[in-house]
Short mmCIF file of C-alpha atoms in Angstrom, two decimals:
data_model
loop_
_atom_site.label_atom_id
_atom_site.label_comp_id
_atom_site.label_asym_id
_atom_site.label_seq_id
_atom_site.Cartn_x
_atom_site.Cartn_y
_atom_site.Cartn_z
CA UNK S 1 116.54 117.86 23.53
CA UNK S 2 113.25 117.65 25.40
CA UNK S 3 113.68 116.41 29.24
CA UNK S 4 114.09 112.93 29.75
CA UNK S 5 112.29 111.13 33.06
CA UNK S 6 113.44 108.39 34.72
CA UNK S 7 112.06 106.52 38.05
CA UNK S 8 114.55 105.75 40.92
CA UNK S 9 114.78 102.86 43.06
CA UNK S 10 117.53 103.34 45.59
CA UNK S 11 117.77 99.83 47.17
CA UNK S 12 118.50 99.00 50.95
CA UNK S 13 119.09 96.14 53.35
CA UNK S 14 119.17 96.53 56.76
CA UNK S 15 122.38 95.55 58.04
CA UNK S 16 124.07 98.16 56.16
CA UNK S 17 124.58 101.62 56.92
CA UNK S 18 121.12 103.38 55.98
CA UNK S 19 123.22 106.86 55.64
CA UNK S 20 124.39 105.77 52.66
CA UNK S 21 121.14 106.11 51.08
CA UNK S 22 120.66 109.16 52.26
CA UNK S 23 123.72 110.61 50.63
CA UNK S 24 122.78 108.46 47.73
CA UNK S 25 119.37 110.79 47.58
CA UNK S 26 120.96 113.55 47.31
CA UNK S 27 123.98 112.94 44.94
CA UNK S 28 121.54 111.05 42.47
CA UNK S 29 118.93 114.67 42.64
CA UNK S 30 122.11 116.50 41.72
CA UNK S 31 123.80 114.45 38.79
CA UNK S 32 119.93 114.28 37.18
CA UNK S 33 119.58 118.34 37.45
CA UNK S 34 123.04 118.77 35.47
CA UNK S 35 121.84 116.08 32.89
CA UNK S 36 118.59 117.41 32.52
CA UNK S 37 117.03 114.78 33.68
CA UNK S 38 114.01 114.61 36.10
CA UNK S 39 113.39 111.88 38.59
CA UNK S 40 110.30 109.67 40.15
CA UNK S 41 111.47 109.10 42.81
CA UNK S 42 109.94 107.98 46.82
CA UNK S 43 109.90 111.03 49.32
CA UNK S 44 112.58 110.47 52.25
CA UNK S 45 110.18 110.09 54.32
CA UNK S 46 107.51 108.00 52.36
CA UNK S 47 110.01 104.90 53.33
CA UNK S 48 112.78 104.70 55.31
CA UNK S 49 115.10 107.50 53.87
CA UNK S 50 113.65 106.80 50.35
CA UNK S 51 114.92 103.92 49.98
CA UNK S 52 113.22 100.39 48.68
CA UNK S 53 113.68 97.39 50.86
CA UNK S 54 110.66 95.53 52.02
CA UNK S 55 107.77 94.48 49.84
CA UNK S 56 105.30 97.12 51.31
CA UNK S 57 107.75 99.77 50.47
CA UNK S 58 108.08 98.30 46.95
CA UNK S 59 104.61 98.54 46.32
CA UNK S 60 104.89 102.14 48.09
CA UNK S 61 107.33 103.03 44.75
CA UNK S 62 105.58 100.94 42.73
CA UNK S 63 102.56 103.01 43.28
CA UNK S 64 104.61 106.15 42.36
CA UNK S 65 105.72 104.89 39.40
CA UNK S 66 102.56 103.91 38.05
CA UNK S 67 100.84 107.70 38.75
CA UNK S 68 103.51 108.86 36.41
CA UNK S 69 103.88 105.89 33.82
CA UNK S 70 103.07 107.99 31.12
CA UNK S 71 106.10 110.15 31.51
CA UNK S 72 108.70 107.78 32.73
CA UNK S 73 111.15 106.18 30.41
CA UNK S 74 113.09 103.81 31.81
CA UNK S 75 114.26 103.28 35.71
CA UNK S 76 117.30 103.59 37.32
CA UNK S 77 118.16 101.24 40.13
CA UNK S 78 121.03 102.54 42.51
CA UNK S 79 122.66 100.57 44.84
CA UNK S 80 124.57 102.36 47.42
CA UNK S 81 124.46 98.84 49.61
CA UNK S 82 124.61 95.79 48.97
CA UNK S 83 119.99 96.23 48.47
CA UNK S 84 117.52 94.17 48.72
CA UNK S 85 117.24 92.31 45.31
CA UNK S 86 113.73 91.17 45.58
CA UNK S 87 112.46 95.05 46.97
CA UNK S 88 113.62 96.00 43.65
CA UNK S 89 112.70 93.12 41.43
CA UNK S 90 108.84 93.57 43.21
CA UNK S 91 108.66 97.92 42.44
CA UNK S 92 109.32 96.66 38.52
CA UNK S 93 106.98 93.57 38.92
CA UNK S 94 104.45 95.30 40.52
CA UNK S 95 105.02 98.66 38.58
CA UNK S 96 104.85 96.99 35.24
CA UNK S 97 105.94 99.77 33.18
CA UNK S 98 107.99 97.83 30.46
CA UNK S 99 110.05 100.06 30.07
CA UNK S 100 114.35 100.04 30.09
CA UNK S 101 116.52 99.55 33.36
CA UNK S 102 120.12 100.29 34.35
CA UNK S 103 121.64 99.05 37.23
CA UNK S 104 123.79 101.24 39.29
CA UNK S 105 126.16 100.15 41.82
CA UNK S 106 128.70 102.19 44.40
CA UNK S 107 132.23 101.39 44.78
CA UNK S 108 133.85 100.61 48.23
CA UNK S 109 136.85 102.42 49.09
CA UNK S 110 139.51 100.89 50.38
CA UNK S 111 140.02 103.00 53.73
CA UNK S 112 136.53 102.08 54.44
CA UNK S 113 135.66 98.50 54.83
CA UNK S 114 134.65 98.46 58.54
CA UNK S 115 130.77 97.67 59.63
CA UNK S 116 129.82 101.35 59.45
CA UNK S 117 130.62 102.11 55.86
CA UNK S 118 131.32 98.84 53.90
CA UNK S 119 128.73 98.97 50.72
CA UNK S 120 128.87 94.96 49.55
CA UNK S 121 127.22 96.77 46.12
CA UNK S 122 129.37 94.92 43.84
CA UNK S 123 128.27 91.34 45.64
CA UNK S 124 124.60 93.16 45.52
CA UNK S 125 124.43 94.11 41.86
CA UNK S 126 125.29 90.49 40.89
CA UNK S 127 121.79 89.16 43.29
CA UNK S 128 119.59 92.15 41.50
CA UNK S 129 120.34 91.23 37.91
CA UNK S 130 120.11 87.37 39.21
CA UNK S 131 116.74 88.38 40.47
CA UNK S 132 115.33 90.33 37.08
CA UNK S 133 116.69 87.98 35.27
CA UNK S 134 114.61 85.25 37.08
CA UNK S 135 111.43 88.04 36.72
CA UNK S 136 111.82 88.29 32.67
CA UNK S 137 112.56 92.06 33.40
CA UNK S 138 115.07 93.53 30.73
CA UNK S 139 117.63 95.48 32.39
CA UNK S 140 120.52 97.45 31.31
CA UNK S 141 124.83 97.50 32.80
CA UNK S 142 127.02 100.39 33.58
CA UNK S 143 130.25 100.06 31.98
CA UNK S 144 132.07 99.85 34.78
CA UNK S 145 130.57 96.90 37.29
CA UNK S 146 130.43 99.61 39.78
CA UNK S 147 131.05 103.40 39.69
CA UNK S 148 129.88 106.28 41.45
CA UNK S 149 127.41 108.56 40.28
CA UNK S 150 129.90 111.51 40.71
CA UNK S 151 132.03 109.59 38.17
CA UNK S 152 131.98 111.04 34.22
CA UNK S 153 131.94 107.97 32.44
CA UNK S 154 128.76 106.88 34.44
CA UNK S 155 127.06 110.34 33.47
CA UNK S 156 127.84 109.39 29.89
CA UNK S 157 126.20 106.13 31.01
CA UNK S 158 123.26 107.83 32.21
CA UNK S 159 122.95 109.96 29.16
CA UNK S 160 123.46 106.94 26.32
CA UNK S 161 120.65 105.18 28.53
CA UNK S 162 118.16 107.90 28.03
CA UNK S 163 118.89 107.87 24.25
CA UNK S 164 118.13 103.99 24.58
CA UNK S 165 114.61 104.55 26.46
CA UNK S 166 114.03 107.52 23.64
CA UNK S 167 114.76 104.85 20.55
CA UNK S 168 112.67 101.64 22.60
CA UNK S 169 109.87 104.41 23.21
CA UNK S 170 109.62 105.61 19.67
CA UNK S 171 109.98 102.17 18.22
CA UNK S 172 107.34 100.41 20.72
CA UNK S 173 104.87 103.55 18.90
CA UNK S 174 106.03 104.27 15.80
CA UNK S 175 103.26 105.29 13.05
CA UNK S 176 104.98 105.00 9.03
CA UNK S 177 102.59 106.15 6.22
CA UNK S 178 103.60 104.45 2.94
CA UNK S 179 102.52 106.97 -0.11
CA UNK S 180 102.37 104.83 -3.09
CA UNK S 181 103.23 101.13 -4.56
CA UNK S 182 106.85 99.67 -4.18
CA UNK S 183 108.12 100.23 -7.29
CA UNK S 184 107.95 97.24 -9.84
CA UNK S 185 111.62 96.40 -9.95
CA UNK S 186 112.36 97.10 -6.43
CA UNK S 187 111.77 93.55 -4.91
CA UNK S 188 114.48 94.78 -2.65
CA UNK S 189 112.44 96.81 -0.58
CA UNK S 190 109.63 94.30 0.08
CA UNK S 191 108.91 93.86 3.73
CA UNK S 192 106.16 92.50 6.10
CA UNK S 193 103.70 94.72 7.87
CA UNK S 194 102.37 91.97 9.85
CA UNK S 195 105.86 91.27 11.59
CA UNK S 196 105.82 95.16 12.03
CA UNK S 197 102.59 95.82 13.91
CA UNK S 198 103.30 92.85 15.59
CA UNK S 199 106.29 95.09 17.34
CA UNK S 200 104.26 97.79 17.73
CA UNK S 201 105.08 99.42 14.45
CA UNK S 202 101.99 100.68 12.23
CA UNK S 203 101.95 101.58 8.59
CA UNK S 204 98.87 103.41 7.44
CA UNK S 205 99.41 103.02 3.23
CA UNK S 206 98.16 105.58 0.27
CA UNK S 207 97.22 105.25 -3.60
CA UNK S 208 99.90 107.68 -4.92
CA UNK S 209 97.17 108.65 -7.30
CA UNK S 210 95.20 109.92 -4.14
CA UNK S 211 97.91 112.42 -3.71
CA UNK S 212 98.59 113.21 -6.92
CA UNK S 213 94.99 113.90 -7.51
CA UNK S 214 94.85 116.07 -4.78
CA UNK S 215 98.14 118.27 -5.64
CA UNK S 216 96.66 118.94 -9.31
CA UNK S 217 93.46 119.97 -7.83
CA UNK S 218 95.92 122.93 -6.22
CA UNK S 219 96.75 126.42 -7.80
CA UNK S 220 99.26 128.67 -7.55
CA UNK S 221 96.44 130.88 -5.53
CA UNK S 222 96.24 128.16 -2.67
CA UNK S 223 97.45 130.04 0.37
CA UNK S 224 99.25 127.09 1.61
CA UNK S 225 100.72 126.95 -1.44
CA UNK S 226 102.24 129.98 -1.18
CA UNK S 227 103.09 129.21 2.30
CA UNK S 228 105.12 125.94 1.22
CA UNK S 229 106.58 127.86 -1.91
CA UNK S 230 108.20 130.36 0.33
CA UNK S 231 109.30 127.45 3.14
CA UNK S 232 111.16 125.72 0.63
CA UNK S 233 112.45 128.93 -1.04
CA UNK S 234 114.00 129.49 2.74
CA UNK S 235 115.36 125.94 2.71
CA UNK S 236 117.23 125.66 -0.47
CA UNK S 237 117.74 128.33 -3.16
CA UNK S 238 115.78 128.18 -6.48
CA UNK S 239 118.82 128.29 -8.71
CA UNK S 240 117.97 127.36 -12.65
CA UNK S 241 114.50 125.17 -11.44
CA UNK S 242 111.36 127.39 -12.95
CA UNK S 243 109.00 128.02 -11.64
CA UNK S 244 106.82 126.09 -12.96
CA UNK S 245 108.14 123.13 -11.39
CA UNK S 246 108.94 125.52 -8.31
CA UNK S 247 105.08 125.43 -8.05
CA UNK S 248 105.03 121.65 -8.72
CA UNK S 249 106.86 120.33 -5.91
CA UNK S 250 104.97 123.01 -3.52
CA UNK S 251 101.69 121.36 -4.09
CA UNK S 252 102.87 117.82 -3.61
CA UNK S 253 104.67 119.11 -0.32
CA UNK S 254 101.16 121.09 0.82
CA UNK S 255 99.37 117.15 0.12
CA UNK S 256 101.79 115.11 1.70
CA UNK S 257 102.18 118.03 4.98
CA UNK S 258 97.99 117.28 5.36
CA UNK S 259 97.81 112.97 4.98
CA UNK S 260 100.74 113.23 7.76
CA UNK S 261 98.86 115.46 9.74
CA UNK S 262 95.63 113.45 9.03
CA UNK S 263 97.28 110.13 10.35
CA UNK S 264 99.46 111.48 13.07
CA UNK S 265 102.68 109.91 10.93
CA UNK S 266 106.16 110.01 12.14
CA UNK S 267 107.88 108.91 9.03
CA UNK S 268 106.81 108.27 5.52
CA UNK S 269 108.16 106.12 2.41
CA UNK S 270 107.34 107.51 -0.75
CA UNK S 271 107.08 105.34 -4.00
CA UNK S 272 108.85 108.03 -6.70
CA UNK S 273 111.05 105.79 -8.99
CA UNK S 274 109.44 106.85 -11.92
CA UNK S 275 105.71 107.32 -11.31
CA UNK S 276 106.12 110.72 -9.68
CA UNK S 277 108.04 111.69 -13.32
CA UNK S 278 105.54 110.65 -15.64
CA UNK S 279 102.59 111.70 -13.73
CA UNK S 280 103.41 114.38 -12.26
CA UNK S 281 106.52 116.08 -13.44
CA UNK S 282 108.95 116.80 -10.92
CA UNK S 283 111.18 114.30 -7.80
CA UNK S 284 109.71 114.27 -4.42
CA UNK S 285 113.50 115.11 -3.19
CA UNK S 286 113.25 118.76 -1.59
CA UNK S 287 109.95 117.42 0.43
CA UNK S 288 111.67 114.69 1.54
CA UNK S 289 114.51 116.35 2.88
CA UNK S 290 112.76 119.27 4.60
CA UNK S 291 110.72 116.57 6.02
CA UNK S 292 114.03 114.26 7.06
CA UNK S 293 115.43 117.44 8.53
CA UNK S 294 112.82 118.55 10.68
CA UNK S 295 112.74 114.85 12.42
CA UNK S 296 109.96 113.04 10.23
CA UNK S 297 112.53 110.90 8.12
CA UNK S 298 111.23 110.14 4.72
CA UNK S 299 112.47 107.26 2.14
CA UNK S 300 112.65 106.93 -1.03
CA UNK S 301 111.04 103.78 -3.03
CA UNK S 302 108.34 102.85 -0.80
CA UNK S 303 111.26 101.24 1.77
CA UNK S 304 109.11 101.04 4.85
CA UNK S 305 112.12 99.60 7.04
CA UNK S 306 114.40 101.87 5.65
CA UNK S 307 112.05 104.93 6.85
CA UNK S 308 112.00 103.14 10.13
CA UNK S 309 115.54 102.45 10.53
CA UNK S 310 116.05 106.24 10.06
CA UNK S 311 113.80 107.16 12.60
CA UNK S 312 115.79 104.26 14.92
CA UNK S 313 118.95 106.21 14.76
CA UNK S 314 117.07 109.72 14.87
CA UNK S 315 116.05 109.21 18.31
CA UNK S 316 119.22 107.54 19.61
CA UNK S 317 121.41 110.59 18.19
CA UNK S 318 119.02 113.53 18.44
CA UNK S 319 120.26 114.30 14.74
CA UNK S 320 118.26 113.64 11.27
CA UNK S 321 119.62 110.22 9.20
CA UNK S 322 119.53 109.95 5.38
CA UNK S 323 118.86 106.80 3.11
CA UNK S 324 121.86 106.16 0.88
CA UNK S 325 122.77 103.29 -1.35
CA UNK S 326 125.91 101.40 -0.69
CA UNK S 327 126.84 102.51 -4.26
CA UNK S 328 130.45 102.09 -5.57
CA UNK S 329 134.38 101.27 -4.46
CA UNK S 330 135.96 103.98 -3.93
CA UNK S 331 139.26 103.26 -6.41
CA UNK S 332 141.20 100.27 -4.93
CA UNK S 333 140.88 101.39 -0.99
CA UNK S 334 139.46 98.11 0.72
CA UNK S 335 137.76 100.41 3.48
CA UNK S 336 135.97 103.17 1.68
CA UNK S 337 132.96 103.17 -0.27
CA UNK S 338 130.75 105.87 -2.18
CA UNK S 339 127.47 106.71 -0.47
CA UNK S 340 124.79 107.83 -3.08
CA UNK S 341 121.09 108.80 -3.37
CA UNK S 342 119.55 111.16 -6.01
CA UNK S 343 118.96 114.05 -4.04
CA UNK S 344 116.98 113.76 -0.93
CA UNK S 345 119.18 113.93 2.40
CA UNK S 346 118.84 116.37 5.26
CA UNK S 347 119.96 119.20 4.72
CA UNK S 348 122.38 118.64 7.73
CA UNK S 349 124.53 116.41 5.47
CA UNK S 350 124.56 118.98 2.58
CA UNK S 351 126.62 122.21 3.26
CA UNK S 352 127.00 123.24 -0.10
CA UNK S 353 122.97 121.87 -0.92
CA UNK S 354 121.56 123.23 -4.49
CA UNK S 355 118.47 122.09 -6.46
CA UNK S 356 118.90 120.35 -9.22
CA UNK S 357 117.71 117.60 -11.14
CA UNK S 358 118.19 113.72 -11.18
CA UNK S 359 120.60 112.98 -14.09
CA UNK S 360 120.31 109.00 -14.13
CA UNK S 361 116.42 108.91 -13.86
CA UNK S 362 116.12 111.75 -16.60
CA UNK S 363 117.92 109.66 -19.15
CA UNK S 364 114.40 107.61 -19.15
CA UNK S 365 111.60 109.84 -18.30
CA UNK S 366 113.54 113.36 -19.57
CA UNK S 367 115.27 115.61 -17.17
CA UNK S 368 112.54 117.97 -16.94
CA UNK S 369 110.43 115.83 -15.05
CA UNK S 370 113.34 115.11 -12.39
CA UNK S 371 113.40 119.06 -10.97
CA UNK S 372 113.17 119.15 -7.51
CA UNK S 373 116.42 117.14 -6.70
CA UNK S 374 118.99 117.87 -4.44
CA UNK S 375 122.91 117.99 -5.46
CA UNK S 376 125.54 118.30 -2.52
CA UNK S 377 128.47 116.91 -0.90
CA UNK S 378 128.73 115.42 2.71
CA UNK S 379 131.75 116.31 4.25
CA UNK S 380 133.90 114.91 7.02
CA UNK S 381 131.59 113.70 9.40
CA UNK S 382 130.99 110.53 12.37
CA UNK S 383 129.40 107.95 11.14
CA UNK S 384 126.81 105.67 12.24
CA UNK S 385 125.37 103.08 9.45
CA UNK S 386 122.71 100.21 9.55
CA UNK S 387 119.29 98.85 8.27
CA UNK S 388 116.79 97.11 10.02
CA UNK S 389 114.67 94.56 7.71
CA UNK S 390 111.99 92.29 8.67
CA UNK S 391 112.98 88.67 7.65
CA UNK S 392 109.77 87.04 6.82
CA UNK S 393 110.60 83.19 6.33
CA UNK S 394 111.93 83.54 9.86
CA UNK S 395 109.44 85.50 11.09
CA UNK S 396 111.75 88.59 12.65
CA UNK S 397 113.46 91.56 12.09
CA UNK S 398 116.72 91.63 11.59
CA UNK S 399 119.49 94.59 12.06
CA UNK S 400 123.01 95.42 11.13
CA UNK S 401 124.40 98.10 12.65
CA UNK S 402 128.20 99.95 12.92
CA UNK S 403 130.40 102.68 13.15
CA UNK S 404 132.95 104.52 10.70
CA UNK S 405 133.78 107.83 9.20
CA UNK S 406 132.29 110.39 6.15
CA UNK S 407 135.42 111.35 4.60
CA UNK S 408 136.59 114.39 2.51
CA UNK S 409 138.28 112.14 0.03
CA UNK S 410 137.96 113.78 -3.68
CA UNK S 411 134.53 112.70 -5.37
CA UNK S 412 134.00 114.31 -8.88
CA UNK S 413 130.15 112.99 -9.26
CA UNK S 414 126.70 114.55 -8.90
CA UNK S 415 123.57 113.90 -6.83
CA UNK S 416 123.75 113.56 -3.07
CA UNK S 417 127.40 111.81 -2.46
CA UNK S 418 129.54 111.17 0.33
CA UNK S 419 132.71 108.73 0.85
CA UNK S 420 132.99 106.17 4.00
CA UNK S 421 135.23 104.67 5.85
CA UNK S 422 134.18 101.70 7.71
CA UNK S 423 137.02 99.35 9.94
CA UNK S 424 136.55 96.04 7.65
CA UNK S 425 134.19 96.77 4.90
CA UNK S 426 134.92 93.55 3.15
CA UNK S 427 133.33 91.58 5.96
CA UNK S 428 130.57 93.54 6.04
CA UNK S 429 129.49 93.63 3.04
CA UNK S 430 129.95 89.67 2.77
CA UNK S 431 127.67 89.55 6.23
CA UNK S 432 124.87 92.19 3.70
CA UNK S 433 125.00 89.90 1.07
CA UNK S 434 124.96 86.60 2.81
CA UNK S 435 121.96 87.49 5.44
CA UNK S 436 119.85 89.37 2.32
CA UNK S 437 119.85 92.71 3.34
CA UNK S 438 118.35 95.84 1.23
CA UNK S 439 120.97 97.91 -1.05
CA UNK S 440 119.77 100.62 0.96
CA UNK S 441 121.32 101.45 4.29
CA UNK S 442 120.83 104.55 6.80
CA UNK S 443 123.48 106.93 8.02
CA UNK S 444 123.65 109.05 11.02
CA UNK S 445 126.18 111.95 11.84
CA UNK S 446 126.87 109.88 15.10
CA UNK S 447 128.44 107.40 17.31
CA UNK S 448 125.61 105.74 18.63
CA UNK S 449 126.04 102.07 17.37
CA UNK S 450 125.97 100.94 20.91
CA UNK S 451 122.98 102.41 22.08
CA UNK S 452 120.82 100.94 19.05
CA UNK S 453 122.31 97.61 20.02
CA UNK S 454 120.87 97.82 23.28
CA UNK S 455 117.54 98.98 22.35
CA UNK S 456 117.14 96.77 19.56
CA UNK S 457 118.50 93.97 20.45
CA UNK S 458 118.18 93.42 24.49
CA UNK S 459 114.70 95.76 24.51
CA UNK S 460 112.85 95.33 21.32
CA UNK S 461 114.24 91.52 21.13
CA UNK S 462 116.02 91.80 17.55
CA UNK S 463 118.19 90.12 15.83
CA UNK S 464 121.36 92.55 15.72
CA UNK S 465 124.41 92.13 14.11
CA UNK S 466 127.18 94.74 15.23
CA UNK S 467 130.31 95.22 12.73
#
């Protein structure tokens, strides 16, 4: 995981002991250099100690923060006295980054309440949130109202809030290339790019023919065709698919590697349900997943937020997502369901990965054309599930999101197939159907439910649902 950077405001009033920000300097240096995290923060000597208390010295930190917007993330505010509430609302005013905050505060010990060491943080971090929340600035809670930076569960903290300023970061720029027409009987996958762009999300769209066109125009004497033939050959082995078809679903992957490139495209949604078959001869799968595993989450069926809500959890877990369908019961067990897709998860979710073909499509275009899908099991695994979908009567976009288990409960089918366990399933799937979400839904090998909810929800401003 690439370094994370966050700006520090230590806050300070003046009636309480200014050593304490001192030591709060220094503890806060070394917690961020074991978390591998790097910090903006004022010189000990550029205010008093470092610290942030009147306005000149907020616009003395605001002024730092702004020379390195481009790098910082999100801010941490730490409170090691009860701190000036409006120094620190004024560095964010002024500093304008827009960007996520957490609020720190220290405990008081009980031996030490006398003038020279009480903190008053806990009465303090009530007046800072009082005072961002009077600004419009967003701002983030530790779990604990206060803890000390020392403390584990505030590291963990620390670290889930970094994954939050990755996911609002990646969201607030996100670029989705959509390669092909929705397929006709997919209404389910309809969505709004208007709403979208609107939150920062763009969607650059294709003529599937375009890349089709391209890929036939493509020989097996293309050096980047070689080059992709032997990149997939590492990824998955060849098994029964010839080689013919081998070739195939190298040239599509050499046309799709070059519009991503083209458009600087983080995530793509590929319309394959059948045109790909009749056209062209062979599933989009093995792309898909190469591309899914190496961080640049693809979808099947032209589903645009389904893409999107993959790259969502990518960046809050650090781990690729796959599209699945919430498919079937599993026998009579009120909690578990089948996950299913034809063949294109990350590899990461497919120990025992092969390449095959897609049974169910080839019973109406012929299983020939379907080569280039992937068969394997998902094992026991964490679970994080959800969708985000852009409502357009209302005018938003909407999320579920929760947490369960991948199972290793028997499953005697093909394709890409895992079983789930999810606390309540029932209700869930009563709030799916009742709120008009997508068959579709994204899992994650993760537990990181909590972390999209904050991003989403408090940061991005959608509405989120979490089971």
């Amino acid at each position: 995981m690439t370094t994370s950077t966050l700006g520090v405001i230590i806050g300070n009033r003046d009636f309480f002991p200014d050593n304490l920000v001192e030591k709060a300097r220094t503890e806060i240096i070394e917690v961020f250099e074991k978390l591998n995290i790097k910090p903006i923060l004022l010189d000990s000597t550029a205010t008093k100690l470092g610290g942030v208390e009147t306005f000149k010295e907020a616009q003395k930190c605001a002024d730092l923060f702004k020379k390195h917007q481009d790098e910082i993330m999100g801010v941490l505010v730490l409170l090691p006295n009860f701190g000036d509430e409006k120094g620190v609302a004024d560095t964010l005013k002024l500093a304008n980054l827009n960007v996520p905050v957490l609020i720190q505060a220290y405990p008081d010990e009980l031996t030490k309440m006398n003038v020279v060491n009480r903190r008053d943080s806990w009465c303090g971090k009530i007046s800072v949130c009082n005072n961002l929340y009077q600004y419009g600035i967003k701002y983030s809670l530790t779990s604990q109202h206060v803890m000390s930076p020392s403390d584990p569960i505030f590291q963990k903290d620390l670290i889930d809030f970094t994954a939050v300023c990755r996911v609002v970061k990646g969201m607030r720029n996100v670029r989705i290339g959509a390669i092909g027409a929705r397929p006709g009987a997919f209404n389910t996958v309809r969505y709004s790019e208007k709403i979208l762009q609107r939150n920062g999300i763009t969607v650059t769209t294709v003529d599937l023919s375009e890349i089709l066109g391209k890929a036939n125009k493509l020989t097996a004497e293309d050096e980047s065709v070689k080059r992709h033939l032997e990149s997939i050959n590492a990824y998955v082995a060849q098994g029964k698919t010839p080689n013919e078809a081998m070739l195939q679903i190298a040239k599509l992957d050499v046309v799709l590697k070059e519009f991503m490139e083209e458009y600087a495209l983080d995530a793509t949604a590929i319309q394959c349900w059948t045109s790909l078959q009749q056209n062209y001869g062979c599933n989009v799968c093995t792309s898909m997943s190469i591309m899914s595993e190496n961080m640049l989450p693809s979808a099947c069926e032209v589903d645009v937020t389904g893409t999107l809500s993959m790259y969502a959890m990518q960046l809050a877990s650090g781990s690729p997502s796959a599209l699945v369908d919430w498919n079937n019961n599993y026998a009579d067990d009120p909690e578990k369901c089948v996950l299913f897709h034809c063949g294109n998860w990350a590899k990461s979710f497919l120990p025992d990965i092969s390449l095959s073909t897609a049974p169910i499509l080839g019973t109406t275009v012929g299983v020939e054309n379907t080569y280039g899908a992937l068969d394997g099991r998902t094992p026991a695994m964490p679970l994080t599930y959800g969708r985000i979908s852009t409502d357009d009567p209302k005018g938003i976009i909407k999320v579920y999101i929760g947490e369960g288990e991948l199972t290793n409960d028997e499953l005697n089918t093909f394709g890409n197939r895992a079983v789930a366990q999810i606390p309540d399933l029932q209700g869930l799937m009563q709030y799916v159907c009742k709120n008009g979400f997508e068959h579709h839904v994204v899992m994650n090998a993760s537990k990181t439910a909590a972390i999209l909810e904050e991003a989403l929800g408090n940061y991005m401003g959608w509405e989120v649902y979490k089971h």
